[in-house]
XYZ file of C-alpha atoms in Angstrom:
373
model
C 135.293 79.104 69.342
C 136.987 76.085 67.806
C 134.644 74.211 65.497
C 136.802 71.119 65.051
C 136.030 69.804 68.520
C 135.198 66.129 68.739
C 132.527 66.116 71.388
C 128.831 65.743 70.619
C 127.782 66.168 74.221
C 127.387 69.196 76.451
C 130.492 70.943 77.776
C 130.003 74.151 79.765
C 126.718 74.730 78.046
C 128.059 73.974 74.563
C 127.457 71.275 72.019
C 130.056 70.817 69.294
C 129.956 68.707 66.150
C 133.245 67.818 64.410
C 134.010 69.196 60.972
C 134.292 66.505 58.312
C 136.782 66.409 55.477
C 134.134 67.847 53.151
C 133.300 71.432 54.031
C 129.734 71.796 55.210
C 127.715 74.897 56.092
C 128.407 76.140 59.605
C 125.368 76.581 61.856
C 125.016 77.974 65.344
C 122.352 76.609 67.701
C 121.017 78.286 70.849
C 118.572 76.746 73.314
C 117.405 77.334 76.859
C 118.109 73.755 78.050
C 120.720 71.111 77.284
C 118.062 68.627 76.178
C 116.682 71.033 73.584
C 120.194 71.884 72.427
C 121.169 68.253 71.970
C 117.903 67.463 70.233
C 118.373 70.149 67.583
C 122.025 69.272 67.051
C 121.168 65.597 66.560
C 118.769 66.577 63.774
C 121.248 68.833 62.004
C 124.618 67.158 62.530
C 124.497 64.967 59.414
C 124.306 67.953 57.070
C 125.973 70.814 58.934
C 128.968 71.691 61.024
C 127.421 72.856 64.270
C 128.467 74.870 67.287
C 125.861 75.306 69.983
C 125.406 76.794 73.403
C 122.761 77.327 76.033
C 121.279 80.760 76.378
C 122.492 80.968 79.976
C 126.117 80.464 78.906
C 128.484 83.209 77.821
C 128.381 83.765 74.086
C 131.419 82.263 72.353
C 130.401 82.695 68.737
C 133.558 83.913 66.989
C 132.599 83.576 63.333
C 129.427 84.335 61.413
C 127.437 81.158 60.671
C 125.325 80.499 57.595
C 122.295 80.335 59.877
C 121.342 80.293 63.510
C 118.600 78.187 65.103
C 117.138 79.279 68.438
C 114.789 77.086 70.459
C 113.502 78.798 73.556
C 110.422 79.637 75.563
C 109.795 83.312 74.787
C 107.396 83.751 77.690
C 110.533 83.599 79.872
C 112.010 87.090 80.353
C 115.478 85.657 81.080
C 115.503 83.946 77.675
C 114.465 87.170 75.975
C 117.229 89.063 77.776
C 119.817 86.438 76.799
C 118.859 86.689 73.139
C 118.962 90.487 73.275
C 122.530 90.306 74.634
C 123.482 88.516 71.436
C 121.638 90.964 69.175
C 124.770 92.387 67.566
C 126.019 88.958 66.519
C 122.579 87.761 65.443
C 122.142 90.744 63.131
C 125.099 89.563 61.037
C 123.491 86.180 60.324
C 121.330 86.099 57.198
C 118.986 83.311 58.329
C 117.674 83.345 61.922
C 115.189 80.575 62.697
C 113.276 80.620 65.979
C 111.613 77.398 67.176
C 108.907 78.395 69.644
C 107.546 76.354 72.519
C 104.349 78.412 72.572
C 103.183 79.761 69.190
C 100.808 82.488 70.279
C 100.493 85.764 68.389
C 102.446 87.474 71.174
C 105.338 84.981 71.124
C 105.562 85.111 67.342
C 105.682 88.883 67.457
C 108.358 88.708 70.167
C 110.465 86.430 67.966
C 110.336 88.867 65.063
C 111.166 91.723 67.414
C 114.269 89.757 68.464
C 115.347 89.444 64.837
C 113.787 86.233 63.542
C 113.656 85.760 59.793
C 111.520 82.624 60.203
C 109.346 81.399 63.072
C 108.377 77.736 63.409
C 106.828 75.645 66.192
C 109.315 73.593 68.199
C 107.479 70.455 67.054
C 108.185 71.230 63.395
C 110.143 68.034 62.763
C 113.356 67.154 60.963
C 112.160 67.450 57.369
C 110.667 70.911 57.746
C 113.633 72.245 59.718
C 116.125 70.993 57.145
C 113.998 72.482 54.362
C 113.962 75.828 56.159
C 117.759 75.730 56.387
C 118.242 74.857 52.717
C 120.112 77.680 51.035
C 118.016 79.325 48.287
C 121.067 81.214 46.999
C 121.865 78.292 44.700
C 118.983 79.308 42.428
C 120.535 80.603 39.198
C 117.741 83.140 38.677
C 118.646 85.283 41.681
C 121.889 86.797 42.900
C 122.701 86.671 46.592
C 121.953 90.390 46.761
C 118.502 89.885 45.286
C 117.811 87.041 47.694
C 118.855 89.124 50.672
C 116.684 92.054 49.561
C 113.728 89.734 49.134
C 114.281 88.191 52.551
C 114.479 91.670 54.066
C 111.130 92.585 52.509
C 109.609 89.442 54.007
C 111.128 90.215 57.407
C 109.693 93.745 57.366
C 106.251 92.553 56.295
C 106.198 89.647 58.748
C 107.236 91.917 61.604
C 104.481 94.378 60.696
C 101.926 91.559 60.562
C 103.041 90.137 63.889
C 102.954 93.613 65.449
C 99.395 94.147 64.202
C 98.235 90.900 65.748
C 99.944 91.718 69.031
C 98.381 95.195 69.109
C 94.940 93.634 68.840
C 95.677 90.900 71.375
C 97.106 93.257 74.002
C 95.059 96.347 73.176
C 98.160 98.330 72.239
C 98.473 101.210 69.739
C 98.599 100.119 66.110
C 101.567 101.160 63.974
C 99.623 102.200 60.890
C 102.526 103.940 59.176
C 104.802 100.940 59.745
C 102.236 98.612 58.238
C 101.807 100.826 55.181
C 105.583 101.012 54.783
C 105.769 97.216 54.813
C 103.138 97.125 52.062
C 105.140 99.645 50.047
C 108.269 97.493 50.323
C 106.341 94.472 49.058
C 105.047 96.558 46.142
C 108.577 97.688 45.289
C 109.858 94.116 45.461
C 107.122 92.727 43.238
C 107.489 95.602 40.758
C 111.179 94.703 40.340
C 111.102 90.933 40.558
C 107.555 89.745 39.977
C 104.918 87.808 41.863
C 106.360 84.305 41.463
C 109.568 85.234 43.263
C 107.552 86.755 46.114
C 105.361 83.673 46.493
C 108.416 81.397 46.617
C 110.141 83.582 49.199
C 107.103 83.821 51.481
C 106.509 80.062 51.378
C 110.145 79.510 52.316
C 109.791 81.692 55.414
C 106.302 81.188 56.788
C 103.488 78.819 57.641
C 99.807 79.278 58.351
C 98.127 82.604 59.034
C 101.211 84.780 58.640
C 102.044 83.164 55.303
C 98.487 83.812 54.142
C 98.609 87.515 55.009
C 101.858 87.981 53.082
C 100.622 85.992 50.089
C 97.371 87.970 49.897
C 99.254 91.256 49.980
C 101.594 90.139 47.217
C 98.810 88.813 45.001
C 96.700 91.942 45.545
C 99.627 94.189 44.629
C 100.408 92.256 41.474
C 96.737 92.248 40.495
C 96.695 96.024 40.870
C 99.882 96.378 38.821
C 98.440 94.181 36.082
C 95.347 96.399 35.968
C 97.541 99.477 35.611
C 96.287 101.268 38.724
C 98.007 104.484 39.792
C 100.234 104.945 42.826
C 97.422 106.132 45.110
C 95.158 103.219 44.205
C 98.033 100.758 44.607
C 98.607 102.119 48.117
C 94.918 101.614 48.903
C 95.150 98.022 47.676
C 98.229 97.036 49.655
C 96.959 98.803 52.769
C 93.654 96.943 52.536
C 95.516 93.671 51.999
C 97.888 94.208 54.927
C 94.988 94.942 57.305
C 92.334 92.621 55.875
C 92.768 89.746 58.351
C 93.683 91.744 61.456
C 90.539 90.434 63.170
C 92.069 86.949 63.179
C 94.253 88.125 66.042
C 91.292 87.376 68.319
C 91.087 83.775 67.134
C 93.422 81.103 68.581
C 96.172 79.963 66.217
C 95.156 76.375 66.979
C 91.934 77.068 65.056
C 93.428 79.337 62.395
C 96.128 76.800 61.502
C 94.114 73.642 62.161
C 94.831 70.729 59.872
C 91.652 69.486 58.256
C 88.061 70.639 58.245
C 86.730 73.023 60.870
C 83.649 72.020 62.836
C 80.570 74.274 62.904
C 81.609 76.144 66.065
C 85.129 76.740 64.770
C 83.812 77.941 61.416
C 81.430 80.344 63.156
C 84.330 81.723 65.194
C 86.491 82.174 62.084
C 83.681 84.099 60.412
C 83.764 86.731 63.161
C 87.154 88.025 62.020
C 85.942 90.648 59.476
C 83.719 92.399 61.998
C 86.352 92.061 64.730
C 88.946 93.674 62.476
C 86.550 96.447 61.510
C 85.679 97.122 65.148
C 89.334 97.385 66.122
C 90.306 99.679 63.218
C 87.311 102.003 63.013
C 88.451 104.333 65.793
C 92.016 104.632 64.500
C 93.085 107.788 62.727
C 94.672 107.101 59.358
C 92.345 104.251 58.375
C 90.102 105.454 55.557
C 86.473 104.354 55.100
C 87.414 102.352 51.992
C 90.016 100.378 53.948
C 87.479 99.711 56.695
C 85.049 98.561 53.998
C 87.638 96.125 52.633
C 88.452 94.718 56.072
C 84.779 94.148 56.893
C 83.606 92.873 53.513
C 86.405 90.861 51.871
C 84.318 87.685 52.300
C 81.215 89.099 50.608
C 80.028 87.697 47.245
C 78.093 89.374 44.450
C 75.212 86.917 44.852
C 74.721 87.811 48.533
C 76.011 84.500 49.882
C 79.019 85.937 51.702
C 79.494 87.277 55.222
C 79.159 89.182 57.540
C 76.533 91.456 55.944
C 75.322 89.393 52.944
C 76.039 92.287 50.579
C 75.357 91.820 46.906
C 75.932 93.452 43.541
C 76.696 97.171 43.544
C 76.961 97.260 47.331
C 80.418 95.707 46.985
C 83.172 98.202 46.108
C 86.043 97.814 43.651
C 88.770 97.361 46.264
C 86.737 94.633 47.941
C 86.182 92.838 44.634
C 89.915 92.821 43.866
C 90.856 91.828 47.415
C 88.325 88.980 47.531
C 89.722 87.372 44.385
C 93.272 87.765 45.671
C 92.323 86.364 49.083
C 90.693 83.247 47.648
C 93.552 82.597 45.242
C 96.175 83.024 47.970
C 94.296 80.637 50.271
C 94.211 78.007 47.543
C 97.941 78.174 46.742
C 99.194 78.353 50.328
C 101.725 75.804 51.438
C 100.422 73.769 54.355
C 102.404 70.925 55.905
C 99.311 68.706 56.008
C 98.267 69.041 52.349
C 99.899 69.541 48.952
C 100.071 73.033 47.502
C 97.443 73.576 44.808
C 98.983 74.490 41.420
C 98.228 78.042 40.336
C 96.393 76.929 37.188
C 94.114 74.709 39.257
C 93.474 77.537 41.724
C 92.515 79.829 38.849
C 90.048 77.202 37.606
C 88.408 77.301 41.040
C 87.948 81.077 40.688
C 86.459 80.621 37.231
C 83.995 78.152 38.688
C 82.648 80.637 41.233
C 80.018 81.896 38.811
C 77.877 84.708 40.156
C 80.063 85.225 43.228
C 83.016 87.084 41.717
C 83.102 89.775 39.045
C 83.596 87.911 35.774
C 85.614 90.673 34.095
C 88.029 90.848 37.023
C 88.451 87.074 37.087
C 89.340 87.193 33.383
C 91.829 89.989 34.030
C 93.309 87.980 36.901
C 94.341 85.158 34.552
C 97.755 86.593 33.760
C 98.431 87.160 37.470
C 97.427 83.611 38.289
C 99.304 81.897 35.491
C 102.146 83.967 34.081
C 103.429 86.667 36.410
C-alpha cells in the first residue's frame, strides 16, 4: 500500500491521507461502511498519516502501523469474520482500538476476543479518541518493553473480565483458571512496577465498569503486598477482587456507566449485584467459600449499614474488609469522562471520614497504598 496518495475520499474501499513533510505516526483504520471510515479519518488526519479500508475490501496493509482503529458493528457475523481474516496482521500492532456501535457485555467481550487492546463506544468523540491514540512510550520512566508488558497485562485482565461478564450473560461455563491467571499477572506487574504505573495504564485503556474491575484488583493486590501477606493469601485477595463485581453482568451498561446520580430504581438494581454474583458462582467448582463471601459482602459495613445482608462487626471477614476499602478507593479515583478524577489524597480522606464503617487499623495501613505506592 502506498501511503503518499493524495486522495482523502474513498477509492475501492480505501481512504488515504497524504504524508506531510514532517513524519507523523502511521495509523490504519478499518470500518464496515464508507461513511464510518471517512468520519474516523477526518478526526485523525490532522495528527496522523492514515491508510484506511472497509472491512469488505481485500486487506492491503503492507507495513505495521503505530495503531489500528476499527469501527464496526460486532453483532454482524460478516464483520467478525472480516476482522478474523486480518488477525495475523492485527497481532503485530501494539495498539488496537475498537469503536463499538453497541457496547453490550457480549460485544465488548467479542472485541477483546478479536484482539482489542482498548474498547470505546463509537460516540466517544475526537478528544477521547486522540487521547487514546497518544503514545505513552514517551514517558521517561518506562522503557518501551515495560510499556508493552504492562499493556499485555491489561489486555489479559480485560479479556478475563469481559469473558466473565459474557459467561454470566449467556449462561456459559466460567473460566476460573483463566481469571486467576489474569489476577496473578496483575500481581506480578504491580510487584515489579508498583501501583501508580498500573493505575495509569488501566485508565489509559478503559472506561466505566471494566476500568473499575481492573483498578480494584490492582489496589487490592497492592494493599495485600503492603500488609506483607503470603502468596496464598495474595492469591485469595486477587481472586476475590477479580470476581467481586461479576454480578454486574446482569445489569445494563447504560445504568452501570450512567453519568450522574442514579434514581431510586436504578440504585436498587445496582444493589442486586452482590447476590447475583454469589448466586452465579456458588455452584462452580474452584470457588472457595471465602471468595463467595467476598463477592456477596464487599458492600457490607462494620456498623451494619451496608448491603445485602446488613452484616456488622465480627461477621465481616478479613478479605471482605480489605476488598471493601480497595473497592471504595478505586471507585473514587476512577477516570470518568463526565467528571474529574479525584486525587488520591482526597480519596483517602473520604475513607478516613467513614468512621465506624471501615476497620480503622486497616484504613491507617492503607495510607501508604493510597498516597505513596
